[in-house]
XYZ file of C-alpha atoms in Angstrom:
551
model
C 0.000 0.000 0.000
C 0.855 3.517 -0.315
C 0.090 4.633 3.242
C 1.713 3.824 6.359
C -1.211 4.295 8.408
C -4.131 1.976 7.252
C -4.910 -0.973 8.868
C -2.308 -2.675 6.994
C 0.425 -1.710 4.449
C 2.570 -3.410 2.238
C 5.713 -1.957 0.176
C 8.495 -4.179 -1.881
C 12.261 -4.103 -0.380
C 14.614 -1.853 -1.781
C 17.219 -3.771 -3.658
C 21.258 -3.084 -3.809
C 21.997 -0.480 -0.719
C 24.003 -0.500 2.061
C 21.694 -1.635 5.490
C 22.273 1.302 7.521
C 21.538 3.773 4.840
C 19.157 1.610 3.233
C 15.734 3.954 2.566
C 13.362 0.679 2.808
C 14.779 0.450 6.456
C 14.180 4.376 6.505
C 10.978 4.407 5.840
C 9.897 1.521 8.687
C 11.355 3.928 11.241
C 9.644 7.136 10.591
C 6.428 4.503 10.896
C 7.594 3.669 13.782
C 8.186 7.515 15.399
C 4.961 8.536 14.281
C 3.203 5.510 15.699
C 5.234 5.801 18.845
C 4.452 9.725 18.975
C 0.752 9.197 18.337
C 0.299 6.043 20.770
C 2.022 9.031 23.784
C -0.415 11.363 23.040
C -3.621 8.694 23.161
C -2.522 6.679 26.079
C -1.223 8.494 29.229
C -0.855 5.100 30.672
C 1.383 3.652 27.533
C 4.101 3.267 29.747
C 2.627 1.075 32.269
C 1.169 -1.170 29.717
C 3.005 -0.852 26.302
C 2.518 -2.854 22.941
C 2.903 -6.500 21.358
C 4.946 -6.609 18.206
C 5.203 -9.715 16.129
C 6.749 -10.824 12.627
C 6.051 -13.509 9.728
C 9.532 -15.242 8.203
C 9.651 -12.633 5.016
C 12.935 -11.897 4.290
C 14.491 -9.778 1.348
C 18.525 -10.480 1.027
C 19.333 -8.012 -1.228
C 18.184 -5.202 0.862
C 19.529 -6.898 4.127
C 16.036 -6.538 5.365
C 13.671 -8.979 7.061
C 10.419 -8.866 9.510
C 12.392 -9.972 12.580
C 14.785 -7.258 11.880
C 12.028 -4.553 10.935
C 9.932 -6.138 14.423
C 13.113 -5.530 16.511
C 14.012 -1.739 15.215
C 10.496 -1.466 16.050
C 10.654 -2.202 19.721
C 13.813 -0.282 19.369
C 11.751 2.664 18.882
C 9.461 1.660 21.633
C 11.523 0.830 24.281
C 14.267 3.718 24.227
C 11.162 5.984 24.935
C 10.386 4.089 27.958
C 7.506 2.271 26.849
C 7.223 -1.788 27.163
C 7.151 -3.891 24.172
C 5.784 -7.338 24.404
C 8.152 -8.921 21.492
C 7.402 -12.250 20.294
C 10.982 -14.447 19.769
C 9.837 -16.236 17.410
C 7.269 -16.128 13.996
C 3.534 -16.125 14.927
C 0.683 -16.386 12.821
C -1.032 -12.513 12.655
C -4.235 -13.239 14.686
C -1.300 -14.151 17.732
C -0.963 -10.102 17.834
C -4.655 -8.617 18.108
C -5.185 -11.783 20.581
C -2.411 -10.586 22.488
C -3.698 -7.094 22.670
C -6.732 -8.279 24.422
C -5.146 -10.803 26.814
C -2.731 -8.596 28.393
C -5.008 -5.503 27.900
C -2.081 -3.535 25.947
C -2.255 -0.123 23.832
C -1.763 -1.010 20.383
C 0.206 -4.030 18.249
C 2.512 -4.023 15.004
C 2.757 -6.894 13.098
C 5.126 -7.022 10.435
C 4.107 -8.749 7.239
C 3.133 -8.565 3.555
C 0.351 -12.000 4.256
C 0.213 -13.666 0.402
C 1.525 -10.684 -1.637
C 4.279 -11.146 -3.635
C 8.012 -12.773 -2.096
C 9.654 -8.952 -2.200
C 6.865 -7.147 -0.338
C 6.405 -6.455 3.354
C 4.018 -4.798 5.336
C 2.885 -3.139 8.635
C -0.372 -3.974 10.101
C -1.811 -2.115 13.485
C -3.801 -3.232 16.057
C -5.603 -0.768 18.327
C -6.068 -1.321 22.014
C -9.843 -2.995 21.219
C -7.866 -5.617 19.474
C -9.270 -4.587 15.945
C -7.460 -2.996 13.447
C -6.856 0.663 13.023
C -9.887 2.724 11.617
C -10.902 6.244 11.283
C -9.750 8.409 13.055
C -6.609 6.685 14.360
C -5.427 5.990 10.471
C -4.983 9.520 9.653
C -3.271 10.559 13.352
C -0.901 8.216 12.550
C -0.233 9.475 9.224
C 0.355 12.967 10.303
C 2.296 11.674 13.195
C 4.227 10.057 10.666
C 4.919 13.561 8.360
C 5.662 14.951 11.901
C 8.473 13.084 12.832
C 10.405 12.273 9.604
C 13.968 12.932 11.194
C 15.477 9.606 12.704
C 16.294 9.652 16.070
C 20.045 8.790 17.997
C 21.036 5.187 17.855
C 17.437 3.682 15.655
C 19.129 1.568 13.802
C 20.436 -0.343 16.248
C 18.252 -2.762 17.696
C 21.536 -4.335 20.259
C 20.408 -1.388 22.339
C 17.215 -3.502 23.114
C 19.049 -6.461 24.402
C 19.051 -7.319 28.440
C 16.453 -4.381 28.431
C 13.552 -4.781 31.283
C 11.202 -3.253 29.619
C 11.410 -6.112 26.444
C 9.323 -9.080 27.271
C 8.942 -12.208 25.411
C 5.009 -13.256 25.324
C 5.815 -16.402 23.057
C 5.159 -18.849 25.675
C 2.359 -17.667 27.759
C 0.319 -16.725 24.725
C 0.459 -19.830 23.304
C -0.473 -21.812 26.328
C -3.229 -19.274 26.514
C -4.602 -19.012 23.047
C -5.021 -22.415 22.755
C -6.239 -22.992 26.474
C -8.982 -20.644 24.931
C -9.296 -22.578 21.950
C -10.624 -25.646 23.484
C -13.527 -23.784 24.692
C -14.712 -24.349 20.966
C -14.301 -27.636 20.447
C -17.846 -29.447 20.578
C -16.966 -33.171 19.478
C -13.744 -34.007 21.232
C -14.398 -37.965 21.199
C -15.739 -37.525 17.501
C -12.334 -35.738 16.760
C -10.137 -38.649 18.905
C -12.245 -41.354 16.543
C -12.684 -39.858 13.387
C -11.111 -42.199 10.575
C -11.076 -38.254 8.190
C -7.452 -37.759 7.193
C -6.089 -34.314 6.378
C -3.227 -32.725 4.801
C -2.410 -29.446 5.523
C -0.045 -26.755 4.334
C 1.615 -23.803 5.144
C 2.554 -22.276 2.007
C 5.798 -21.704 3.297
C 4.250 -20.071 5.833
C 4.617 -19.510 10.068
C 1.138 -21.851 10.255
C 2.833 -25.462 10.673
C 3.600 -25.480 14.163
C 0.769 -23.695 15.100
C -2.366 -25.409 13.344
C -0.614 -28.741 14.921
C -1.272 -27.616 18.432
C -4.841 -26.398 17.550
C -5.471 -30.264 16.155
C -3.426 -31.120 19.243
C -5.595 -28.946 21.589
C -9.081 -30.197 19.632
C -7.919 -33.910 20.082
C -7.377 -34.621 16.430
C -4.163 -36.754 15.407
C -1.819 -34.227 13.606
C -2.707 -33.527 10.425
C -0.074 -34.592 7.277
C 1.757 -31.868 6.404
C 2.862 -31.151 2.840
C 6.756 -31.564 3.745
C 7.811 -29.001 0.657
C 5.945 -26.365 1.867
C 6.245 -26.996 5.569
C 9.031 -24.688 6.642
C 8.940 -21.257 6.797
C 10.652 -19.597 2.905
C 10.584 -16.419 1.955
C 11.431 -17.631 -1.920
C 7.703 -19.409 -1.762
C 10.108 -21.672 -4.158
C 7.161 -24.008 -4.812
C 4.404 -21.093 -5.868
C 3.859 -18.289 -8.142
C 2.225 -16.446 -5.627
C 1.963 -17.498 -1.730
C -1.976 -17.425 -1.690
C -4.459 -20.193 -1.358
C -7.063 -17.558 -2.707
C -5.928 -18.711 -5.786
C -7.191 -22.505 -5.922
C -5.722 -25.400 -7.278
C -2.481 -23.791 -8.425
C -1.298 -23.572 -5.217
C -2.674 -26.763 -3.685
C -0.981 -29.068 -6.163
C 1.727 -30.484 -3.980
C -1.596 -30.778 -1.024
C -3.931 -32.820 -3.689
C -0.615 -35.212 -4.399
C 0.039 -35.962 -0.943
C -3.405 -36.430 0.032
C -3.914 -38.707 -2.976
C -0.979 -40.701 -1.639
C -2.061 -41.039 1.958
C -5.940 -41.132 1.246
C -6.781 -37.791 2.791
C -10.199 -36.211 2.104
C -9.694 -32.982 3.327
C -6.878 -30.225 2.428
C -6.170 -27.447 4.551
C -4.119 -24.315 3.323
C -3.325 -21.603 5.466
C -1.587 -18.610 4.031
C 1.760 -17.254 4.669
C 0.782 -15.297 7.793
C -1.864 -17.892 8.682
C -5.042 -15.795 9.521
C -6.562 -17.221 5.933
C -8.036 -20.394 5.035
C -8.693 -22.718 1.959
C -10.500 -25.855 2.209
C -10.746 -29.039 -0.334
C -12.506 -31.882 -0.426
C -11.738 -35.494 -2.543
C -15.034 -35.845 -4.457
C -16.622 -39.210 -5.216
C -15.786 -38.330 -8.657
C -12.405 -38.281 -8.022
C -11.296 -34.154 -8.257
C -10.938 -31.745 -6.073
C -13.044 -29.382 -5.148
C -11.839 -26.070 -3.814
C -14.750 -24.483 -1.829
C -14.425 -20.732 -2.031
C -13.933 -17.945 0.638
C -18.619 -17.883 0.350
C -19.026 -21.513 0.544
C -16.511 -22.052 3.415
C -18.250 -19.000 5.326
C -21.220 -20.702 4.895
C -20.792 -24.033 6.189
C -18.615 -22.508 9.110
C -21.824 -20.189 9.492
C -23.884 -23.203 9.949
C -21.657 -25.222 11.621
C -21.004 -22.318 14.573
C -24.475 -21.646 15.522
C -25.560 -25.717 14.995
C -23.222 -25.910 17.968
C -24.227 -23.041 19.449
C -27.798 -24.624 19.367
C -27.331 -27.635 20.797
C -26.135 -25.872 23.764
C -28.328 -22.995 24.363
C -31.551 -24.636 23.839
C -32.973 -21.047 25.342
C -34.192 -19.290 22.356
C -34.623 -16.180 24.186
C -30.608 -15.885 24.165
C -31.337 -15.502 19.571
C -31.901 -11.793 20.657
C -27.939 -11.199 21.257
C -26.649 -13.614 18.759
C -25.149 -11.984 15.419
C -23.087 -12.537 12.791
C -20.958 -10.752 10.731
C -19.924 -9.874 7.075
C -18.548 -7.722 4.559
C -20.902 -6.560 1.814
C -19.255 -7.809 -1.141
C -19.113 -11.459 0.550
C -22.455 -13.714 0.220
C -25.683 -12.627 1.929
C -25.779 -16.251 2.812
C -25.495 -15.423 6.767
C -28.501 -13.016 6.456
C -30.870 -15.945 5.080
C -29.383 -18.119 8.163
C -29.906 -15.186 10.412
C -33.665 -14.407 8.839
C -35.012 -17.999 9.173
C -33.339 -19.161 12.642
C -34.174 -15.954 14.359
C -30.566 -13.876 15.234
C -28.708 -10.723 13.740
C -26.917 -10.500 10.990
C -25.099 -7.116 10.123
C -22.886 -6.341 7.070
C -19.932 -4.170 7.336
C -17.255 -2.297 4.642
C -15.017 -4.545 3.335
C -11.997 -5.765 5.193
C -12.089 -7.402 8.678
C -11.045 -3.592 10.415
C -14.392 -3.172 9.896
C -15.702 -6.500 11.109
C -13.372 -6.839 14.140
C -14.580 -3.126 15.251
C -18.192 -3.678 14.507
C -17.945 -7.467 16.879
C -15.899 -5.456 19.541
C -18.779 -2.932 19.961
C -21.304 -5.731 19.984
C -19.734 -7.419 23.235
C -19.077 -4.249 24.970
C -23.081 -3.835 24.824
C -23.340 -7.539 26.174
C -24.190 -8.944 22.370
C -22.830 -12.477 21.496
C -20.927 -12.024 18.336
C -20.768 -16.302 17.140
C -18.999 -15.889 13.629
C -18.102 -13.036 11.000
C -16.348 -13.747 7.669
C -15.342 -12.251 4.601
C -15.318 -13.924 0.921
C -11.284 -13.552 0.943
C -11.447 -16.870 2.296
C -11.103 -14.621 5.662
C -13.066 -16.030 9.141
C -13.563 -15.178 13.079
C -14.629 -18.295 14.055
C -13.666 -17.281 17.959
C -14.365 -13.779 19.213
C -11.104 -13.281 21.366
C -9.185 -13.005 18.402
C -11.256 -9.389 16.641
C -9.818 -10.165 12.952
C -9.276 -13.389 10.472
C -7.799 -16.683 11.797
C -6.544 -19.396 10.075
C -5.390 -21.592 12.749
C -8.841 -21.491 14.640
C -10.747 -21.761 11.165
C -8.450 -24.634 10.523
C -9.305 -26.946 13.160
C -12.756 -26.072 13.577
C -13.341 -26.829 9.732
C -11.487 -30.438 10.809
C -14.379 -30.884 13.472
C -17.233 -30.027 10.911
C -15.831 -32.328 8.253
C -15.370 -35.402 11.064
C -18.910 -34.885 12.425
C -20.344 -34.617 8.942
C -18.502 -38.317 8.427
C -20.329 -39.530 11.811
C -23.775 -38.749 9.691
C -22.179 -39.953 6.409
C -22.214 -36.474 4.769
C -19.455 -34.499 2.939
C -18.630 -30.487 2.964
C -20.463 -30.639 -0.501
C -23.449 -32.658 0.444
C -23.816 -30.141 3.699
C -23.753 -27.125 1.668
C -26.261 -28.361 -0.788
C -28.337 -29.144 2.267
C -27.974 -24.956 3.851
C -28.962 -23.896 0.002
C -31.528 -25.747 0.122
C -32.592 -25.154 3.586
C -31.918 -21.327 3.471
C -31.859 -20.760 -0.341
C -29.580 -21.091 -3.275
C -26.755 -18.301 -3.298
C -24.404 -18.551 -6.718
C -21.733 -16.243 -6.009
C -18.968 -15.222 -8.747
C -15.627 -13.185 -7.566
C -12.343 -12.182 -9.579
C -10.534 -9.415 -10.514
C -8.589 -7.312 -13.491
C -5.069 -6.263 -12.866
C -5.028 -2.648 -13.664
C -1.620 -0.209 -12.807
C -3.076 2.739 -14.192
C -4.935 5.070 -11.960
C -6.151 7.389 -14.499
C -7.379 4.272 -16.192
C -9.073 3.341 -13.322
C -10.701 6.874 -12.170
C -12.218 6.705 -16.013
C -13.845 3.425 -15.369
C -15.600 4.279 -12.615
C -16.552 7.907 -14.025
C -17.928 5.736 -17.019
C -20.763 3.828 -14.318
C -21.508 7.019 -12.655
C -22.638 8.635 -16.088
C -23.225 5.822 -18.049
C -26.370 7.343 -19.902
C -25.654 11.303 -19.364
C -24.199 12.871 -16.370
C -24.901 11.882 -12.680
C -26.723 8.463 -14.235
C -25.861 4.841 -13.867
C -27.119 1.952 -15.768
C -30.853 1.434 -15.897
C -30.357 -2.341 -16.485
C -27.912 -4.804 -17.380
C -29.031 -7.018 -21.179
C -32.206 -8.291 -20.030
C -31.667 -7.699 -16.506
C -33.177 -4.675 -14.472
C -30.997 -2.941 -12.188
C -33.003 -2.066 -8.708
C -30.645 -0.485 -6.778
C -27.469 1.707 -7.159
C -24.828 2.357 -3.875
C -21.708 4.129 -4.089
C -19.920 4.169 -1.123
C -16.661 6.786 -2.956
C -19.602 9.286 -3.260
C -22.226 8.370 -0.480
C -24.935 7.631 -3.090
C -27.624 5.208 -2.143
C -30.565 5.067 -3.719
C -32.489 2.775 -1.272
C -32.534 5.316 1.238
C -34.921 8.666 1.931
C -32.063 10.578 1.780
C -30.026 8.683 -0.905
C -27.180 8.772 1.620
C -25.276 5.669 2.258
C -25.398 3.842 5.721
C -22.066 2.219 5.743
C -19.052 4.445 5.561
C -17.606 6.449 2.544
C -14.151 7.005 1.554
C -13.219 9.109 -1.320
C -10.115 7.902 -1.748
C -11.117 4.370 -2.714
C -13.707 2.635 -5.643
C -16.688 0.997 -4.655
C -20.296 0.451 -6.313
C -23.154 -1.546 -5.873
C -25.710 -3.038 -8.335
C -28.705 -4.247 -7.138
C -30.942 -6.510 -9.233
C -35.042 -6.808 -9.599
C -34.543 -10.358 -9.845
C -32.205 -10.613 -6.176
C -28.894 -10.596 -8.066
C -26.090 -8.291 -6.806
C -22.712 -6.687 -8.252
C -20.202 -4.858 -6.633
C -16.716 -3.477 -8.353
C -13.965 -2.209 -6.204
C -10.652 -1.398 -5.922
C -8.584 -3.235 -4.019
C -6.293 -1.706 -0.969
C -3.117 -3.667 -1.306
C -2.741 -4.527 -4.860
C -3.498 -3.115 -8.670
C -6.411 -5.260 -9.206
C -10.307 -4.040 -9.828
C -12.419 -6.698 -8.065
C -15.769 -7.675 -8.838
C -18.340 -9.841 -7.095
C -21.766 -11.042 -8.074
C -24.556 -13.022 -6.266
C -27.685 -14.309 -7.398
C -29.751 -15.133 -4.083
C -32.462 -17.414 -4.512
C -35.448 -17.953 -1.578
C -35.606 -21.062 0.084
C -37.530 -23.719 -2.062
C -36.714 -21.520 -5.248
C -32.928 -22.246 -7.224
C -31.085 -21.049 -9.723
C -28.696 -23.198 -11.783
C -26.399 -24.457 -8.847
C -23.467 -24.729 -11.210
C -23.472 -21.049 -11.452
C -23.154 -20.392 -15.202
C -26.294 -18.267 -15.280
C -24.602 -16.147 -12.859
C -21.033 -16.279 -14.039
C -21.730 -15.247 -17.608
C -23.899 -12.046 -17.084
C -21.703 -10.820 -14.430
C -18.892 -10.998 -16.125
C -20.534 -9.523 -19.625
C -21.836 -7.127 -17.255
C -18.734 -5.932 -15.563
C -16.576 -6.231 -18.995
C -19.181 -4.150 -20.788
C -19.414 -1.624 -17.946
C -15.078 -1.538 -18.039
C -14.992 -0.744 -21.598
C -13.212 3.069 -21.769
């Protein structure tokens, strides 16, 4: 990203300088000044309780740089102001940081990674004391803080100072007896798990989420699962990928589908390089894989979390503080859940700042926040952790797949049985790579006066549009006052199509990379379907959306 103060940013290394006048290194200590200044003047008790910094196993050679090395000039900064830092020794998957932020009841969190971008980036992601990610107004403090404190200060660059210092504390230990102490509080079939006769493979991605998703099948009572042993070990080359995401489907799980093939596994498990995202296949009868995406995993979870939940609150009166979460360009799926068995659902802005701010406002008013997901193959399957976790939604997705076995059912056969329960939702997501901003600014310029000035597309082919919202200009056209409910940001793409016949479309741009997504869902009522194989859906969104690009 181009900012150092969103939720998250992520920059490539800068190849060919010297380390102590390298301008990569530079530019991760004036983020760490301003965050330092801005934390000082938010928190008059940041010295009594200081901050958790972590780091994934991204390294770039060339530059000399690496996110232990970038984690550790970041205490640096920290703790020669007098503030505690609560540095982990080791790699930790993200969600380890914002959990960590609630546990010990600290002021903020870094951690340092890029997640699946691309083997030369890196990033810096911030965690606010309510354990969520950073939102308004906190991401443009920071930012100024930044631009306020550009000159380094005495002695940053080197993190030796840190060493032997009281005020550096290692959390690795505790946390992890604690996260996963908390983690068994979600298992609901622990003889099931012990029995089960499911195998699994699972894979890192060259990833920090080996050691960890072994102690969560460890802690669940699961045999360990059999890890893919070429992608196993943390390497920042991803030597076995073009790029280090599971997002992107079978390309990545090829080594996963050969090992499972050889030891008879049914289920593959792919975390990705900073572990707090999830991608789950399953062996058909058929014989291929099928790689359920980020809306077909969120649903099953969906049903799967408050089927638990069910079982052991059989008082319905407790329905009134239940909700779920997710963003509005992932499947309305939860909603038709929520609308039939009685609880909340709520939709947030994309991203899991939003979600993870949104569920930490809901407990603090005594609300019971079960599940919240995001079509980026992103879930909160456990509300201490306020963002996306892959090691949780690893292990819980084991349970649901070895209970499903007890009853002689698949993943596939169980999400046939919620569409047909709840209704049939055909969702299609991808993206166009576009580097051009100009390009970009036109495209959207071209919906928003698509037939004359200020007027966006009456219908789509045969296909009447409904409902236009544009969250870049606060246009909503479902409201009184055609302003939009969710927030609006200026500085980033976003519009909504809304179909007569219940089909939606949403473009965006994305935050991290040079891609213009687009998402479509046709929602069908229960007892109603559209063509479950989703070609209906899949070839008028896409016409749709390539027409609509067209400069």
């Amino acid at each position: 990203m181009a900012a150092a103060a969103t939720a998250a940013t992520a920059a490539p290394g800068a190849p060919g300088m010297d380390t102590r006048l390298d301008q990569e290194t530079a530019r991760w200590l004036r983020w760490d000044r301003g965050f330092c200044r801005y934390l000082e003047k938010q928190f008059s008790d940041l010295k009594q309780r200081g901050i958790v910094i972590s780091f994934d196993a991204r390294a770039h050679p060339p530059s000399g740089g690496n996110s232990k090395r970038f984690a550790r000039l970041a205490a640096t900064t920290f703790i020669t102001q007098g503030i505690p830092v609560y540095l982990f020794s080791g790699i930790t998957p993200t969600p380890f940081v914002p959990y960590t932020v609630l546990h010990l009841k600290l002021c903020a969190g870094i951690m340092i990674t890029a997640s699946h971008n691309p083997k030369q980036d890196n990033g810096y992601k911030v965690y606010w004391d309510n354990g969520a990610q950073i939102t308004s107004p906190h991401d443009k403090g920071i930012s100024q803080a930044i631009e306020e404190n550009l000159e380094p200060w005495p002695q940053a660059w080197d993190d030796s100072l840190i060493n032997g210092s009281p005020l550096l504390r290692d959390p690795s230990a505790s946390i992890n007896k604690s996260y996963f102490e908390d983690l068994k509080k979600y298992c609901f079939h622990r003889s099931v798990n012990r029995e089960t006769k499911v195998k699994f493979v699972h894979t890192s991605v060259h990833g920090v989420g080996h050691e960890f998703v072994q102690s969560a099948f460890k802690a669940f009572g699961f045999a360990p699962p059999e890890a893919v042993p070429e992608q196993k070990d943390p390497d920042p080359e991803f030597p076995t990928v073009k790029y280090p995401n599971p997002e992107e489907g079978k390309g990545v799980l090829t080594l996963s589908f050969a090992l499972a093939d050889k030891t008879k596994a049914k289920i593959v498990l792919a975390n990705d390089p900073d572990a707090d995202r999830l991608a789950v296949a399953e062996k058909q009868d058929s014989g291929e894989w099928r790689v359920f995406s980020g809306n077909e995993l969120g649903a099953l979870l969906g049903w799967w979390l408050f089927t638990s939940w069910k079982e052991k609150n059989q008082d319905h009166s407790a329905l009134k503080d239940l909700y779920m979460l997710s963003s509005t360009v992932s499947s309305k799926i939860l909603r038709a859940i929520a609308l039939k068995e009685g609880f909340h659902f709520e939709e947030t802005l994309t991203g899991f700042k939003w979600m993870g701010n949104r569920a930490k406002q809901l407990i603090d008013q005594g609300k019971n926040v079960l599940f919240a997901f995001e079509e980026a193959i992103g879930y909160m399957c456990c509300p201490f952790v306020l963002d996306k976790d892959g090691v949780s939604a690893a292990v819980i997705s084991a349970e649901l797949a070895s209970f499903l076995a007890t009853k002689n059912l698949s993943l596939s056969q169980q999400l046939k049985a919620i569409y047909v329960e709840y209704g049939y939702h055909i969702t299609k997501a991808s993206y166009f790579i576009c580097h051009d901003q100009g390009t970009i600014k036109k495209l959207f310029e071209n919906l928003r006066n698509y037939d004359g000035k200020n007027n966006y597309p009456k219908t789509c082919g045969r296909f009447e549009i409904a409902g236009i919202r544009d969250l870049t200009t606060g246009y909503d056209d479902s409201q009184p006052d055609k302003k939009a409910v969710l927030p609006t940001s200026k500085s980033s793409q976003m519009i909504t199509f809304t179909f007569a016949n219940g089909g939606v479309a949403t473009m965006r741009t994305s935050g991290t990379e040079p891609k213009i997504k687009y998402y479509s869902e046709l929602c069908a009522p229960p007892g109603n379907r559209y063509d479950t194989d989703g070609s209906t859906c899949d070839y008028y969104s896409l016409k749709f959306l390539i027409d609509l690009c067209k400069c």
